[in-house]
mmCIF file of C-alpha atoms (C1' of nucleotides) in Angstrom:
data_model
loop_
_atom_site.group_PDB
_atom_site.id
_atom_site.type_symbol
_atom_site.label_atom_id
_atom_site.label_comp_id
_atom_site.label_asym_id
_atom_site.label_seq_id
_atom_site.Cartn_x
_atom_site.Cartn_y
_atom_site.Cartn_z
ATOM 1 C CA MET G 1 27.579 -85.056 34.654
ATOM 2 C CA LEU G 2 24.983 -83.034 32.840
ATOM 3 C CA GLU G 3 21.885 -85.017 32.131
ATOM 4 C CA THR G 4 20.293 -85.045 28.739
ATOM 5 C CA PRO G 5 17.560 -82.417 28.589
ATOM 6 C CA PRO G 6 14.038 -83.650 27.915
ATOM 7 C CA GLY G 7 12.940 -84.023 24.309
ATOM 8 C CA LEU G 8 10.004 -82.277 22.716
ATOM 9 C CA ARG G 9 7.664 -85.177 23.426
ATOM 10 C CA VAL G 10 8.380 -85.018 27.143
ATOM 11 C CA LEU G 11 8.025 -81.253 27.178
ATOM 12 C CA HIS G 12 4.737 -81.624 25.364
ATOM 13 C CA GLU G 13 3.461 -84.043 28.007
ATOM 14 C CA ARG G 14 4.535 -81.752 30.824
ATOM 15 C CA LEU G 15 2.839 -78.751 29.293
ATOM 16 C CA ARG G 16 -0.296 -80.747 28.613
ATOM 17 C CA ALA G 17 -0.488 -81.973 32.178
ATOM 18 C CA ARG G 18 0.048 -78.522 33.546
ATOM 19 C CA VAL G 19 -2.568 -76.948 31.339
ATOM 20 C CA ALA G 20 -5.049 -79.730 32.012
ATOM 21 C CA SER G 21 -4.611 -79.197 35.717
ATOM 22 C CA LEU G 22 -5.435 -75.553 35.184
ATOM 23 C CA GLY G 23 -8.550 -76.408 33.269
ATOM 24 C CA VAL G 24 -7.400 -74.513 30.251
ATOM 25 C CA GLY G 25 -7.831 -76.221 26.951
ATOM 26 C CA GLY G 26 -9.129 -75.841 23.521
ATOM 27 C CA VAL G 27 -7.899 -74.913 20.129
ATOM 28 C CA TRP G 28 -4.824 -72.790 19.987
ATOM 29 C CA TRP G 29 -5.326 -70.713 16.886
ATOM 30 C CA PRO G 30 -9.035 -70.254 16.364
ATOM 31 C CA ALA G 31 -9.919 -68.657 13.059
ATOM 32 C CA ASP G 32 -12.985 -69.015 10.909
ATOM 33 C CA THR G 33 -10.990 -69.118 7.695
ATOM 34 C CA ASP G 34 -7.464 -69.711 6.499
ATOM 35 C CA PHE G 35 -7.054 -66.091 5.526
ATOM 36 C CA GLU G 36 -8.130 -64.937 8.955
ATOM 37 C CA MET G 37 -5.399 -67.130 10.373
ATOM 38 C CA ILE G 38 -2.897 -65.594 7.963
ATOM 39 C CA ALA G 39 -4.016 -62.098 8.881
ATOM 40 C CA GLY G 40 -3.643 -62.946 12.554
ATOM 41 C CA ALA G 41 -0.140 -64.268 11.951
ATOM 42 C CA ILE G 42 0.869 -60.962 10.403
ATOM 43 C CA LEU G 43 -0.909 -58.745 12.888
ATOM 44 C CA THR G 44 0.593 -60.547 15.856
ATOM 45 C CA GLN G 45 4.155 -59.780 14.859
ATOM 46 C CA ASN G 46 5.663 -58.136 17.921
ATOM 47 C CA THR G 47 2.183 -57.422 19.192
ATOM 48 C CA ALA G 48 0.105 -58.683 22.093
ATOM 49 C CA TRP G 49 -2.684 -60.993 20.949
ATOM 50 C CA ARG G 50 -5.238 -58.912 22.815
ATOM 51 C CA ASN G 51 -4.624 -56.072 20.396
ATOM 52 C CA VAL G 52 -4.631 -58.420 17.425
ATOM 53 C CA GLU G 53 -8.155 -59.485 18.348
ATOM 54 C CA LYS G 54 -9.290 -55.875 18.271
ATOM 55 C CA ALA G 55 -7.758 -55.389 14.848
ATOM 56 C CA LEU G 56 -9.301 -58.614 13.538
ATOM 57 C CA ALA G 57 -12.718 -57.544 14.830
ATOM 58 C CA ARG G 58 -12.370 -54.201 13.069
ATOM 59 C CA MET G 59 -11.317 -55.965 9.883
ATOM 60 C CA ARG G 60 -14.262 -58.334 10.133
ATOM 61 C CA SER G 61 -16.750 -55.523 10.522
ATOM 62 C CA ARG G 62 -15.366 -54.013 7.327
ATOM 63 C CA SER G 63 -15.312 -57.339 5.436
ATOM 64 C CA LEU G 64 -11.531 -57.090 5.237
ATOM 65 C CA LEU G 65 -11.086 -60.717 6.244
ATOM 66 C CA GLU G 66 -12.124 -61.542 2.696
ATOM 67 C CA PRO G 67 -8.907 -61.186 0.697
ATOM 68 C CA GLY G 68 -10.698 -59.928 -2.392
ATOM 69 C CA ALA G 69 -12.405 -57.188 -0.443
ATOM 70 C CA LEU G 70 -9.161 -56.303 1.275
ATOM 71 C CA LEU G 71 -7.409 -55.887 -2.065
ATOM 72 C CA ALA G 72 -10.181 -53.593 -3.270
ATOM 73 C CA THR G 73 -10.009 -51.404 -0.186
ATOM 74 C CA ALA G 74 -8.119 -48.135 0.084
ATOM 75 C CA ASP G 75 -4.965 -48.089 2.171
ATOM 76 C CA ALA G 76 -6.393 -45.560 4.599
ATOM 77 C CA VAL G 77 -9.329 -47.826 5.430
ATOM 78 C CA LEU G 78 -7.150 -50.869 5.975
ATOM 79 C CA ILE G 79 -4.640 -48.920 8.038
ATOM 80 C CA ASP G 80 -7.386 -47.527 10.228
ATOM 81 C CA ALA G 81 -8.887 -50.977 10.723
ATOM 82 C CA ILE G 82 -5.688 -52.576 12.000
ATOM 83 C CA ARG G 83 -4.523 -49.598 14.063
ATOM 84 C CA PRO G 84 -4.992 -51.329 17.431
ATOM 85 C CA ALA G 85 -2.339 -53.893 16.476
ATOM 86 C CA GLY G 86 0.336 -51.278 15.879
ATOM 87 C CA PHE G 87 2.823 -51.038 13.014
ATOM 88 C CA HIS G 88 -0.184 -50.288 10.875
ATOM 89 C CA THR G 89 1.549 -48.904 7.795
ATOM 90 C CA ALA G 90 3.958 -51.818 7.540
ATOM 91 C CA LYS G 91 1.326 -54.411 8.375
ATOM 92 C CA SER G 92 -1.126 -53.023 5.846
ATOM 93 C CA ARG G 93 1.458 -53.667 3.154
ATOM 94 C CA TYR G 94 2.066 -57.136 4.487
ATOM 95 C CA LEU G 95 -1.657 -57.923 4.607
ATOM 96 C CA ARG G 96 -2.033 -56.754 1.042
ATOM 97 C CA ALA G 97 0.860 -58.895 -0.127
ATOM 98 C CA ALA G 98 -0.548 -61.883 1.741
ATOM 99 C CA ALA G 99 -4.015 -61.353 0.282
ATOM 100 C CA ARG G 100 -2.607 -61.144 -3.221
ATOM 101 C CA TRP G 101 -0.607 -64.319 -2.732
ATOM 102 C CA TRP G 102 -3.549 -66.132 -1.149
ATOM 103 C CA VAL G 103 -5.941 -65.232 -3.960
ATOM 104 C CA GLU G 104 -3.514 -65.884 -6.783
ATOM 105 C CA GLU G 105 -1.676 -68.934 -5.465
ATOM 106 C CA GLY G 106 -1.970 -70.008 -1.866
ATOM 107 C CA SER G 107 -5.645 -70.890 -1.853
ATOM 108 C CA CYS G 108 -5.477 -72.756 -5.157
ATOM 109 C CA PRO G 109 -5.964 -76.513 -4.808
ATOM 110 C CA GLY G 110 -2.658 -78.242 -5.344
ATOM 111 C CA TYR G 111 -0.561 -75.157 -4.677
ATOM 112 C CA ALA G 112 1.519 -76.887 -2.037
ATOM 113 C CA GLN G 113 0.919 -80.415 -3.191
ATOM 114 C CA LYS G 114 4.034 -80.876 -5.275
ATOM 115 C CA LEU G 115 6.273 -78.943 -2.900
ATOM 116 C CA ASP G 116 8.223 -80.541 -0.094
ATOM 117 C CA ASP G 117 8.568 -78.689 3.185
ATOM 118 C CA ALA G 118 11.759 -76.878 2.235
ATOM 119 C CA GLN G 119 10.400 -75.804 -1.147
ATOM 120 C CA LEU G 120 7.170 -74.527 0.339
ATOM 121 C CA ARG G 121 9.073 -72.626 3.021
ATOM 122 C CA THR G 122 11.287 -70.954 0.421
ATOM 123 C CA ARG G 123 8.197 -69.851 -1.457
ATOM 124 C CA LEU G 124 6.517 -68.434 1.612
ATOM 125 C CA LEU G 125 9.644 -66.513 2.610
ATOM 126 C CA ARG G 126 9.468 -64.590 -0.655
ATOM 127 C CA ILE G 127 6.225 -62.963 0.433
ATOM 128 C CA PRO G 128 6.804 -59.565 2.048
ATOM 129 C CA GLY G 129 5.932 -59.793 5.715
ATOM 130 C CA PHE G 130 6.518 -63.534 5.864
ATOM 131 C CA GLY G 131 9.637 -64.079 7.917
ATOM 132 C CA PRO G 132 10.815 -67.429 9.291
ATOM 133 C CA GLU G 133 8.296 -67.612 12.110
ATOM 134 C CA THR G 134 5.298 -66.512 10.097
ATOM 135 C CA ALA G 135 6.229 -68.938 7.317
ATOM 136 C CA ASP G 136 6.523 -71.826 9.756
ATOM 137 C CA VAL G 137 3.262 -70.955 11.486
ATOM 138 C CA ILE G 138 1.436 -70.893 8.171
ATOM 139 C CA MET G 139 3.023 -74.147 7.074
ATOM 140 C CA LEU G 140 1.894 -75.770 10.315
ATOM 141 C CA TYR G 141 -1.612 -74.389 10.637
ATOM 142 C CA ILE G 142 -2.632 -74.026 6.997
ATOM 143 C CA PHE G 143 -0.623 -76.527 5.027
ATOM 144 C CA ASP G 144 -0.475 -79.168 7.764
ATOM 145 C CA ARG G 145 3.285 -79.522 7.631
ATOM 146 C CA PRO G 146 5.119 -80.890 10.687
ATOM 147 C CA MET G 147 6.842 -77.692 11.766
ATOM 148 C CA PHE G 148 8.062 -76.685 15.182
ATOM 149 C CA ILE G 149 7.803 -72.970 15.906
ATOM 150 C CA TRP G 150 11.129 -71.689 17.255
ATOM 151 C CA ASP G 151 9.746 -68.453 18.626
ATOM 152 C CA ALA G 152 11.080 -66.543 21.608
ATOM 153 C CA TYR G 153 8.952 -68.578 24.028
ATOM 154 C CA ALA G 154 10.140 -71.882 22.634
ATOM 155 C CA ARG G 155 13.770 -70.785 22.741
ATOM 156 C CA ARG G 156 13.425 -69.619 26.334
ATOM 157 C CA LEU G 157 11.771 -72.898 27.292
ATOM 158 C CA LEU G 158 14.452 -75.031 25.650
ATOM 159 C CA ALA G 159 17.204 -72.951 27.196
ATOM 160 C CA SER G 160 15.558 -73.273 30.619
ATOM 161 C CA VAL G 161 15.609 -77.064 30.452
ATOM 162 C CA GLY G 162 19.261 -77.206 29.541
ATOM 163 C CA TYR G 163 19.726 -76.791 25.815
ATOM 164 C CA ASP G 164 22.287 -74.442 24.353
ATOM 165 C CA VAL G 165 19.974 -72.323 22.244
ATOM 166 C CA PRO G 166 21.253 -69.820 19.682
ATOM 167 C CA GLY G 167 19.701 -66.396 19.940
ATOM 168 C CA SER G 168 17.984 -66.059 16.582
ATOM 169 C CA TYR G 169 15.045 -67.988 15.180
ATOM 170 C CA GLU G 170 16.896 -69.478 12.237
ATOM 171 C CA ALA G 171 20.041 -70.293 14.172
ATOM 172 C CA ALA G 172 17.993 -72.112 16.799
ATOM 173 C CA ARG G 173 16.090 -73.986 14.128
ATOM 174 C CA ARG G 174 19.249 -75.138 12.438
ATOM 175 C CA ALA G 175 21.007 -76.103 15.631
ATOM 176 C CA LEU G 176 18.117 -77.993 17.224
ATOM 177 C CA SER G 177 16.044 -79.287 14.323
ATOM 178 C CA TYR G 178 17.124 -82.789 15.300
ATOM 179 C CA LEU G 179 14.781 -82.522 18.284
ATOM 180 C CA VAL G 180 11.820 -82.346 15.954
ATOM 181 C CA ASP G 181 12.957 -85.424 14.053
ATOM 182 C CA GLU G 182 13.624 -87.304 17.284
ATOM 183 C CA ALA G 183 10.250 -86.521 18.778
ATOM 184 C CA GLY G 184 8.293 -87.573 15.711
ATOM 185 C CA LEU G 185 5.278 -85.547 16.767
ATOM 186 C CA THR G 186 2.225 -85.391 14.554
ATOM 187 C CA VAL G 187 1.077 -82.170 12.949
ATOM 188 C CA ALA G 188 -1.761 -81.969 15.463
ATOM 189 C CA GLU G 189 0.637 -82.431 18.344
ATOM 190 C CA LEU G 190 3.010 -79.792 17.016
ATOM 191 C CA ALA G 191 0.118 -77.402 16.550
ATOM 192 C CA GLU G 192 -0.951 -77.945 20.133
ATOM 193 C CA LEU G 193 2.621 -77.769 21.376
ATOM 194 C CA HIS G 194 3.144 -74.307 19.942
ATOM 195 C CA GLY G 195 0.006 -73.130 21.689
ATOM 196 C CA LEU G 196 1.027 -74.667 24.980
ATOM 197 C CA ILE G 197 4.486 -73.116 24.782
ATOM 198 C CA VAL G 198 3.212 -69.648 24.018
ATOM 199 C CA ASP G 199 0.544 -69.940 26.669
ATOM 200 C CA SER G 200 3.016 -71.118 29.276
ATOM 201 C CA GLY G 201 5.511 -68.479 28.265
ATOM 202 C CA LYS G 202 3.245 -65.566 28.978
ATOM 203 C CA ALA G 203 3.881 -63.420 31.998
ATOM 204 C CA GLY G 204 2.287 -64.782 35.117
ATOM 205 C CA SER G 205 2.551 -68.392 34.073
ATOM 206 C CA ARG G 206 4.623 -70.824 36.018
ATOM 207 C CA PRO G 207 7.736 -72.221 34.372
ATOM 208 C CA VAL G 208 7.672 -75.769 33.070
ATOM 209 C CA THR G 209 11.157 -76.600 34.163
ATOM 210 C CA VAL G 210 9.663 -78.389 37.148
ATOM 211 C CA PRO G 211 7.058 -80.816 35.863
ATOM 212 C CA PRO G 212 3.884 -81.355 37.922
ATOM 213 C CA ARG G 213 4.851 -84.870 38.875
ATOM 214 C CA PRO G 214 5.223 -86.579 42.228
ATOM 215 C CA HIS G 215 8.676 -86.345 43.833
ATOM 216 C CA SER G 216 10.627 -84.953 40.917
ATOM 217 C "C1'" DT Z 1 7.442 -43.530 33.414
ATOM 218 C "C1'" DG Z 2 9.484 -47.263 30.952
ATOM 219 C "C1'" DC Z 3 9.133 -51.469 28.749
ATOM 220 C "C1'" DC Z 4 7.455 -55.131 26.010
ATOM 221 C "C1'" DA Z 5 4.014 -57.682 23.196
ATOM 222 C "C1'" DG Z 6 3.006 -64.909 19.832
ATOM 223 C "C1'" DG Z 7 8.630 -60.341 14.105
ATOM 224 C "C1'" DG Z 8 10.179 -58.599 9.756
ATOM 225 C "C1'" DA Z 9 12.771 -55.518 6.609
ATOM 226 C "C1'" DT Z 10 16.637 -52.946 6.039
ATOM 227 C "C1'" DT Z 11 21.178 -51.567 6.777
ATOM 228 C "C1'" DA Z 12 25.763 -51.878 8.621
ATOM 229 C "C1'" DG Z 13 29.768 -54.498 10.164
ATOM 230 C "C1'" DC H 1 26.799 -64.617 9.507
ATOM 231 C "C1'" DT H 2 25.227 -61.171 13.875
ATOM 232 C "C1'" DA H 3 23.687 -56.634 15.597
ATOM 233 C "C1'" DA H 4 21.237 -52.387 15.536
ATOM 234 C "C1'" DT H 5 17.311 -49.756 14.118
ATOM 235 C "C1'" DC H 6 12.752 -48.792 12.642
ATOM 236 C "C1'" DC H 7 7.981 -49.816 12.531
ATOM 237 C "C1'" DA H 8 3.619 -47.588 16.224
ATOM 238 C "C1'" DT H 9 0.028 -48.888 19.520
ATOM 239 C "C1'" DG H 10 -1.930 -50.623 23.997
ATOM 240 C "C1'" DG H 11 -1.364 -52.324 28.568
ATOM 241 C "C1'" DC H 12 0.706 -52.899 32.880
#
DNA sequence: TGCCAGGGATTAG
DNA sequence: CTAATCCATGGC
């Protein structure tokens, strides 16, 4: 009786069509450098992106988007710079750990080359401040791995179209990872898909459960 | 005023 | 394994 819910490829097409009709487009995660992207991934944890942008601007004006400079900066300066993003004491530690990792390992050519997806993920999860979502985001946007981001928006979307979605990030990933294999999306498509899902999930956006197609 | 925002770490069961 | 709690600020 219950129909099979749409796969990720169909959902991607629906979101694309909807966004195109709204005239919204462009790159999802704009960042001048890889480390800026990493910093954004940390700062955005449980934080509105609007406030992350303020924190990133304050970091930029203090040269703290250069990991070496960040590591040489006093805690108080870093904490003050990222204050608009909240959780500043915790996030300053996370940024420092990320900077250290990026300088010592992550940015080195060949760092990820001999690691498969699971091995790279395990490594990233050892870094303080890198939880499952942050690790997956960095794998997708920095290391070009074909990851789907199972964040709250994605889980709500999948639940709304009929999937039985476990409540936590990792449980959802385990239960529904077959969808990613089925869809066979490219890294570029997955990167765009995450952006479309987050964008569509924000308050004020229309749900995607009803696709913008003639006589559904 | 209350509630949540593109989570993660820690602790308790 | 899941659930609760803390982290701390800005915006509606």
